[in-house]
Amino acid sequence: MAGKEEAMRDIPDLLDSLSRTPNILAELVDTIPQQKLDLRRGEGFWTIAEHASHLAEVQPMLLQRIGRFLKEEHPEFIPYLPGKGEEEPDTPARLEMASALEQFTTCRLRQLELLKGLDQGTWRRTGTHPEYDAYSLYILVRHILMHDHWHMYRIEELWLTKDAYLTRL
């Protein structure tokens, strides 16, 4: 992309990592004391439960995007911007944690089922997304992994980091 073709040698690693994320997320959330799940660490901060809920709630949209890459020639996507827009709340809806983790796992298994065994040509399929200079099935899948891990990092940070060292976004 942008003058350089993607090598995509890491596809097996991406799929393996995506398959492991539900267990990592579940263990992380299960480790956190219940009284910390809904603690809001400052104005504009999501709670731990909201981060976990967000991860669960975006999975159906990501599953749909994967499906569109598989069915459409060059899909055009619209940005998903939670908290932006007149009717969007500033924070995600808070799901019950067991339900959120189950939804995350179920959708992730469906995503992986769609991705398993795809050929290089399919992985290279491109689409248009106004937020990105380049967008392909490969980039989407890598983005899903990075998104998972960014929110899991944030969950751990909100749980363990002292106020003076907490990342302000």
PDB file of C-alpha atoms in Angstrom:
ATOM      1  CA  MET A   1       0.000   0.000   0.000  1.00  0.00           C
ATOM      2  CA  ALA A   2       1.148   3.558  -0.483  1.00  0.00           C
ATOM      3  CA  GLY A   3       3.769   2.355  -2.968  1.00  0.00           C
ATOM      4  CA  LYS A   4       4.837  -0.732  -1.043  1.00  0.00           C
ATOM      5  CA  GLU A   5       3.025  -4.065  -1.259  1.00  0.00           C
ATOM      6  CA  GLU A   6       2.164  -5.763   2.013  1.00  0.00           C
ATOM      7  CA  ALA A   7       4.228  -8.876   2.705  1.00  0.00           C
ATOM      8  CA  MET A   8       1.601 -10.264   5.119  1.00  0.00           C
ATOM      9  CA  ARG A   9       3.987 -12.898   6.496  1.00  0.00           C
ATOM     10  CA  ASP A  10       2.452 -12.370   9.924  1.00  0.00           C
ATOM     11  CA  ILE A  11      -1.064 -13.580   9.050  1.00  0.00           C
ATOM     12  CA  PRO A  12      -0.666 -16.835  11.061  1.00  0.00           C
ATOM     13  CA  ASP A  13       0.585 -14.794  14.037  1.00  0.00           C
ATOM     14  CA  LEU A  14      -2.304 -12.321  13.747  1.00  0.00           C
ATOM     15  CA  LEU A  15      -4.862 -15.136  13.672  1.00  0.00           C
ATOM     16  CA  ASP A  16      -3.181 -16.916  16.577  1.00  0.00           C
ATOM     17  CA  SER A  17      -3.112 -13.709  18.611  1.00  0.00           C
ATOM     18  CA  LEU A  18      -6.760 -12.953  17.810  1.00  0.00           C
ATOM     19  CA  SER A  19      -7.685 -16.464  18.944  1.00  0.00           C
ATOM     20  CA  ARG A  20      -5.889 -15.916  22.263  1.00  0.00           C
ATOM     21  CA  THR A  21      -7.339 -12.498  23.051  1.00  0.00           C
ATOM     22  CA  PRO A  22     -10.640 -13.715  24.569  1.00  0.00           C
ATOM     23  CA  ASN A  23      -8.781 -15.741  27.214  1.00  0.00           C
ATOM     24  CA  ILE A  24      -6.377 -12.902  27.955  1.00  0.00           C
ATOM     25  CA  LEU A  25      -9.268 -10.444  28.331  1.00  0.00           C
ATOM     26  CA  ALA A  26     -11.289 -12.834  30.509  1.00  0.00           C
ATOM     27  CA  GLU A  27      -8.346 -13.528  32.820  1.00  0.00           C
ATOM     28  CA  LEU A  28      -7.581  -9.817  33.078  1.00  0.00           C
ATOM     29  CA  VAL A  29     -11.166  -8.875  33.952  1.00  0.00           C
ATOM     30  CA  ASP A  30     -11.522 -11.803  36.386  1.00  0.00           C
ATOM     31  CA  THR A  31      -8.396 -10.643  38.227  1.00  0.00           C
ATOM     32  CA  ILE A  32      -9.738  -7.157  38.898  1.00  0.00           C
ATOM     33  CA  PRO A  33     -11.665  -6.619  42.150  1.00  0.00           C
ATOM     34  CA  GLN A  34     -15.375  -6.009  41.515  1.00  0.00           C
ATOM     35  CA  GLN A  35     -15.297  -2.605  43.245  1.00  0.00           C
ATOM     36  CA  LYS A  36     -12.741  -1.366  40.673  1.00  0.00           C
ATOM     37  CA  LEU A  37     -14.803  -2.263  37.574  1.00  0.00           C
ATOM     38  CA  ASP A  38     -17.015   0.837  37.694  1.00  0.00           C
ATOM     39  CA  LEU A  39     -14.540   3.298  39.177  1.00  0.00           C
ATOM     40  CA  ARG A  40     -14.238   6.403  36.986  1.00  0.00           C
ATOM     41  CA  ARG A  41     -10.670   7.672  37.386  1.00  0.00           C
ATOM     42  CA  GLY A  42     -11.345  11.162  36.049  1.00  0.00           C
ATOM     43  CA  GLU A  43     -13.457  13.269  33.727  1.00  0.00           C
ATOM     44  CA  GLY A  44     -13.443  11.832  30.225  1.00  0.00           C
ATOM     45  CA  PHE A  45     -12.111   8.463  31.396  1.00  0.00           C
ATOM     46  CA  TRP A  46     -13.993   5.278  30.701  1.00  0.00           C
ATOM     47  CA  THR A  47     -14.292   2.746  33.481  1.00  0.00           C
ATOM     48  CA  ILE A  48     -12.753  -0.717  33.251  1.00  0.00           C
ATOM     49  CA  ALA A  49     -16.227  -2.184  32.706  1.00  0.00           C
ATOM     50  CA  GLU A  50     -16.905   0.305  29.912  1.00  0.00           C
ATOM     51  CA  HIS A  51     -13.675  -0.673  28.124  1.00  0.00           C
ATOM     52  CA  ALA A  52     -14.577  -4.366  28.369  1.00  0.00           C
ATOM     53  CA  SER A  53     -18.145  -3.619  27.251  1.00  0.00           C
ATOM     54  CA  HIS A  54     -16.866  -1.604  24.289  1.00  0.00           C
ATOM     55  CA  LEU A  55     -14.654  -4.492  23.187  1.00  0.00           C
ATOM     56  CA  ALA A  56     -17.701  -6.764  23.209  1.00  0.00           C
ATOM     57  CA  GLU A  57     -19.993  -4.284  21.489  1.00  0.00           C
ATOM     58  CA  VAL A  58     -17.711  -3.522  18.527  1.00  0.00           C
ATOM     59  CA  GLN A  59     -17.158  -7.169  17.591  1.00  0.00           C
ATOM     60  CA  PRO A  60     -20.390  -7.567  15.549  1.00  0.00           C
ATOM     61  CA  MET A  61     -19.465  -4.447  13.529  1.00  0.00           C
ATOM     62  CA  LEU A  62     -15.981  -5.846  12.914  1.00  0.00           C
ATOM     63  CA  LEU A  63     -17.475  -9.195  11.906  1.00  0.00           C
ATOM     64  CA  GLN A  64     -19.663  -7.343   9.414  1.00  0.00           C
ATOM     65  CA  ARG A  65     -16.635  -5.518   7.995  1.00  0.00           C
ATOM     66  CA  ILE A  66     -14.804  -8.808   7.483  1.00  0.00           C
ATOM     67  CA  GLY A  67     -17.898 -10.167   5.738  1.00  0.00           C
ATOM     68  CA  ARG A  68     -18.082  -7.143   3.462  1.00  0.00           C
ATOM     69  CA  PHE A  69     -14.465  -7.619   2.395  1.00  0.00           C
ATOM     70  CA  LEU A  70     -15.309 -11.208   1.505  1.00  0.00           C
ATOM     71  CA  LYS A  71     -18.481 -10.347  -0.462  1.00  0.00           C
ATOM     72  CA  GLU A  72     -17.898  -6.907  -2.008  1.00  0.00           C
ATOM     73  CA  GLU A  73     -15.418  -5.816  -4.667  1.00  0.00           C
ATOM     74  CA  HIS A  74     -14.190  -2.631  -2.934  1.00  0.00           C
ATOM     75  CA  PRO A  75     -16.361  -1.866   0.113  1.00  0.00           C
ATOM     76  CA  GLU A  76     -16.711   1.670   1.396  1.00  0.00           C
ATOM     77  CA  PHE A  77     -16.859   1.982   5.161  1.00  0.00           C
ATOM     78  CA  ILE A  78     -18.033   4.737   7.451  1.00  0.00           C
ATOM     79  CA  PRO A  79     -16.130   5.526  10.656  1.00  0.00           C
ATOM     80  CA  TYR A  80     -17.327   4.046  13.924  1.00  0.00           C
ATOM     81  CA  LEU A  81     -16.868   6.849  16.435  1.00  0.00           C
ATOM     82  CA  PRO A  82     -18.407   6.077  19.813  1.00  0.00           C
ATOM     83  CA  GLY A  83     -19.207   9.199  21.791  1.00  0.00           C
ATOM     84  CA  LYS A  84     -19.290  11.365  18.666  1.00  0.00           C
ATOM     85  CA  GLY A  85     -22.559  12.676  17.334  1.00  0.00           C
ATOM     86  CA  GLU A  86     -25.659  14.133  18.903  1.00  0.00           C
ATOM     87  CA  GLU A  87     -27.281  10.903  20.084  1.00  0.00           C
ATOM     88  CA  GLU A  88     -24.121   9.025  21.064  1.00  0.00           C
ATOM     89  CA  PRO A  89     -23.351   8.791  24.779  1.00  0.00           C
ATOM     90  CA  ASP A  90     -19.857   9.804  25.876  1.00  0.00           C
ATOM     91  CA  THR A  91     -19.236   6.374  27.362  1.00  0.00           C
ATOM     92  CA  PRO A  92     -20.166   2.862  26.214  1.00  0.00           C
ATOM     93  CA  ALA A  93     -23.156   1.086  27.699  1.00  0.00           C
ATOM     94  CA  ARG A  94     -22.072  -0.974  30.680  1.00  0.00           C
ATOM     95  CA  LEU A  95     -22.704  -4.665  30.067  1.00  0.00           C
ATOM     96  CA  GLU A  96     -22.670  -7.377  32.684  1.00  0.00           C
ATOM     97  CA  MET A  97     -19.087  -8.668  32.541  1.00  0.00           C
ATOM     98  CA  ALA A  98     -19.839 -12.361  31.961  1.00  0.00           C
ATOM     99  CA  SER A  99     -22.176 -11.416  29.087  1.00  0.00           C
ATOM    100  CA  ALA A 100     -19.642  -9.005  27.614  1.00  0.00           C
ATOM    101  CA  LEU A 101     -16.883 -11.605  27.697  1.00  0.00           C
ATOM    102  CA  GLU A 102     -19.181 -14.242  26.188  1.00  0.00           C
ATOM    103  CA  GLN A 103     -20.238 -11.885  23.374  1.00  0.00           C
ATOM    104  CA  PHE A 104     -16.604 -10.987  22.698  1.00  0.00           C
ATOM    105  CA  THR A 105     -15.612 -14.658  22.513  1.00  0.00           C
ATOM    106  CA  THR A 106     -18.559 -15.701  20.345  1.00  0.00           C
ATOM    107  CA  CYS A 107     -17.968 -12.933  17.800  1.00  0.00           C
ATOM    108  CA  ARG A 108     -14.236 -13.542  17.777  1.00  0.00           C
ATOM    109  CA  LEU A 109     -14.767 -17.227  16.973  1.00  0.00           C
ATOM    110  CA  ARG A 110     -17.036 -16.225  14.064  1.00  0.00           C
ATOM    111  CA  GLN A 111     -14.443 -13.747  12.811  1.00  0.00           C
ATOM    112  CA  LEU A 112     -11.721 -16.394  12.914  1.00  0.00           C
ATOM    113  CA  GLU A 113     -13.932 -18.898  11.121  1.00  0.00           C
ATOM    114  CA  LEU A 114     -14.365 -16.421   8.242  1.00  0.00           C
ATOM    115  CA  LEU A 115     -10.642 -15.672   8.123  1.00  0.00           C
ATOM    116  CA  LYS A 116      -9.377 -19.241   8.315  1.00  0.00           C
ATOM    117  CA  GLY A 117      -7.895 -20.545   5.073  1.00  0.00           C
ATOM    118  CA  LEU A 118      -8.172 -17.364   2.989  1.00  0.00           C
ATOM    119  CA  ASP A 119      -5.762 -16.998   0.074  1.00  0.00           C
ATOM    120  CA  GLN A 120      -3.325 -14.099  -0.385  1.00  0.00           C
ATOM    121  CA  GLY A 121      -5.575 -12.433  -2.946  1.00  0.00           C
ATOM    122  CA  THR A 122      -8.444 -12.257  -0.476  1.00  0.00           C
ATOM    123  CA  TRP A 123      -6.200 -10.863   2.266  1.00  0.00           C
ATOM    124  CA  ARG A 124      -5.113  -8.116  -0.165  1.00  0.00           C
ATOM    125  CA  ARG A 125      -8.676  -6.992  -0.954  1.00  0.00           C
ATOM    126  CA  THR A 126      -8.941  -3.268  -0.482  1.00  0.00           C
ATOM    127  CA  GLY A 127     -11.700  -0.973   0.613  1.00  0.00           C
ATOM    128  CA  THR A 128     -12.146   2.707   1.319  1.00  0.00           C
ATOM    129  CA  HIS A 129     -12.296   4.118   4.828  1.00  0.00           C
ATOM    130  CA  PRO A 130     -12.221   7.910   5.337  1.00  0.00           C
ATOM    131  CA  GLU A 131     -10.030   7.642   8.441  1.00  0.00           C
ATOM    132  CA  TYR A 132      -7.187   5.763   6.733  1.00  0.00           C
ATOM    133  CA  ASP A 133      -4.849   6.326   3.793  1.00  0.00           C
ATOM    134  CA  ALA A 134      -5.013   2.593   3.027  1.00  0.00           C
ATOM    135  CA  TYR A 135      -7.508  -0.063   4.070  1.00  0.00           C
ATOM    136  CA  SER A 136      -7.582  -3.764   3.285  1.00  0.00           C
ATOM    137  CA  LEU A 137      -8.785  -6.963   4.910  1.00  0.00           C
ATOM    138  CA  TYR A 138      -5.238  -7.485   6.167  1.00  0.00           C
ATOM    139  CA  ILE A 139      -5.095  -3.985   7.692  1.00  0.00           C
ATOM    140  CA  LEU A 140      -8.531  -4.460   9.279  1.00  0.00           C
ATOM    141  CA  VAL A 141      -7.479  -7.722  10.922  1.00  0.00           C
ATOM    142  CA  ARG A 142      -4.272  -6.190  12.252  1.00  0.00           C
ATOM    143  CA  HIS A 143      -6.286  -3.185  13.429  1.00  0.00           C
ATOM    144  CA  ILE A 144      -8.687  -5.479  15.338  1.00  0.00           C
ATOM    145  CA  LEU A 145      -5.754  -6.979  17.231  1.00  0.00           C
ATOM    146  CA  MET A 146      -4.227  -3.594  18.036  1.00  0.00           C
ATOM    147  CA  HIS A 147      -7.629  -2.279  19.144  1.00  0.00           C
ATOM    148  CA  ASP A 148      -8.105  -5.262  21.478  1.00  0.00           C
ATOM    149  CA  HIS A 149      -4.704  -4.803  23.044  1.00  0.00           C
ATOM    150  CA  TRP A 150      -5.007  -1.021  23.375  1.00  0.00           C
ATOM    151  CA  HIS A 151      -8.207  -1.430  25.405  1.00  0.00           C
ATOM    152  CA  MET A 152      -6.744  -4.281  27.450  1.00  0.00           C
ATOM    153  CA  TYR A 153      -3.721  -2.114  28.226  1.00  0.00           C
ATOM    154  CA  ARG A 154      -6.069   0.687  29.253  1.00  0.00           C
ATOM    155  CA  ILE A 155      -8.023  -1.715  31.510  1.00  0.00           C
ATOM    156  CA  GLU A 156      -4.832  -2.757  33.268  1.00  0.00           C
ATOM    157  CA  GLU A 157      -3.631   0.840  33.508  1.00  0.00           C
ATOM    158  CA  LEU A 158      -6.924   1.978  35.064  1.00  0.00           C
ATOM    159  CA  TRP A 159      -6.722  -0.875  37.544  1.00  0.00           C
ATOM    160  CA  LEU A 160      -3.084  -0.607  38.642  1.00  0.00           C
ATOM    161  CA  THR A 161      -1.621   2.798  37.807  1.00  0.00           C
ATOM    162  CA  LYS A 162      -1.447   5.508  40.451  1.00  0.00           C
ATOM    163  CA  ASP A 163      -3.193   8.775  39.547  1.00  0.00           C
ATOM    164  CA  ALA A 164       0.032  10.741  39.002  1.00  0.00           C
ATOM    165  CA  TYR A 165       1.135   8.261  36.319  1.00  0.00           C
ATOM    166  CA  LEU A 166      -2.177   7.605  34.613  1.00  0.00           C
ATOM    167  CA  THR A 167      -2.178   8.387  30.879  1.00  0.00           C
ATOM    168  CA  ARG A 168      -4.353  11.404  30.100  1.00  0.00           C
ATOM    169  CA  LEU A 169      -5.910  11.140  26.654  1.00  0.00           C
TER     170      LEU A 169
END
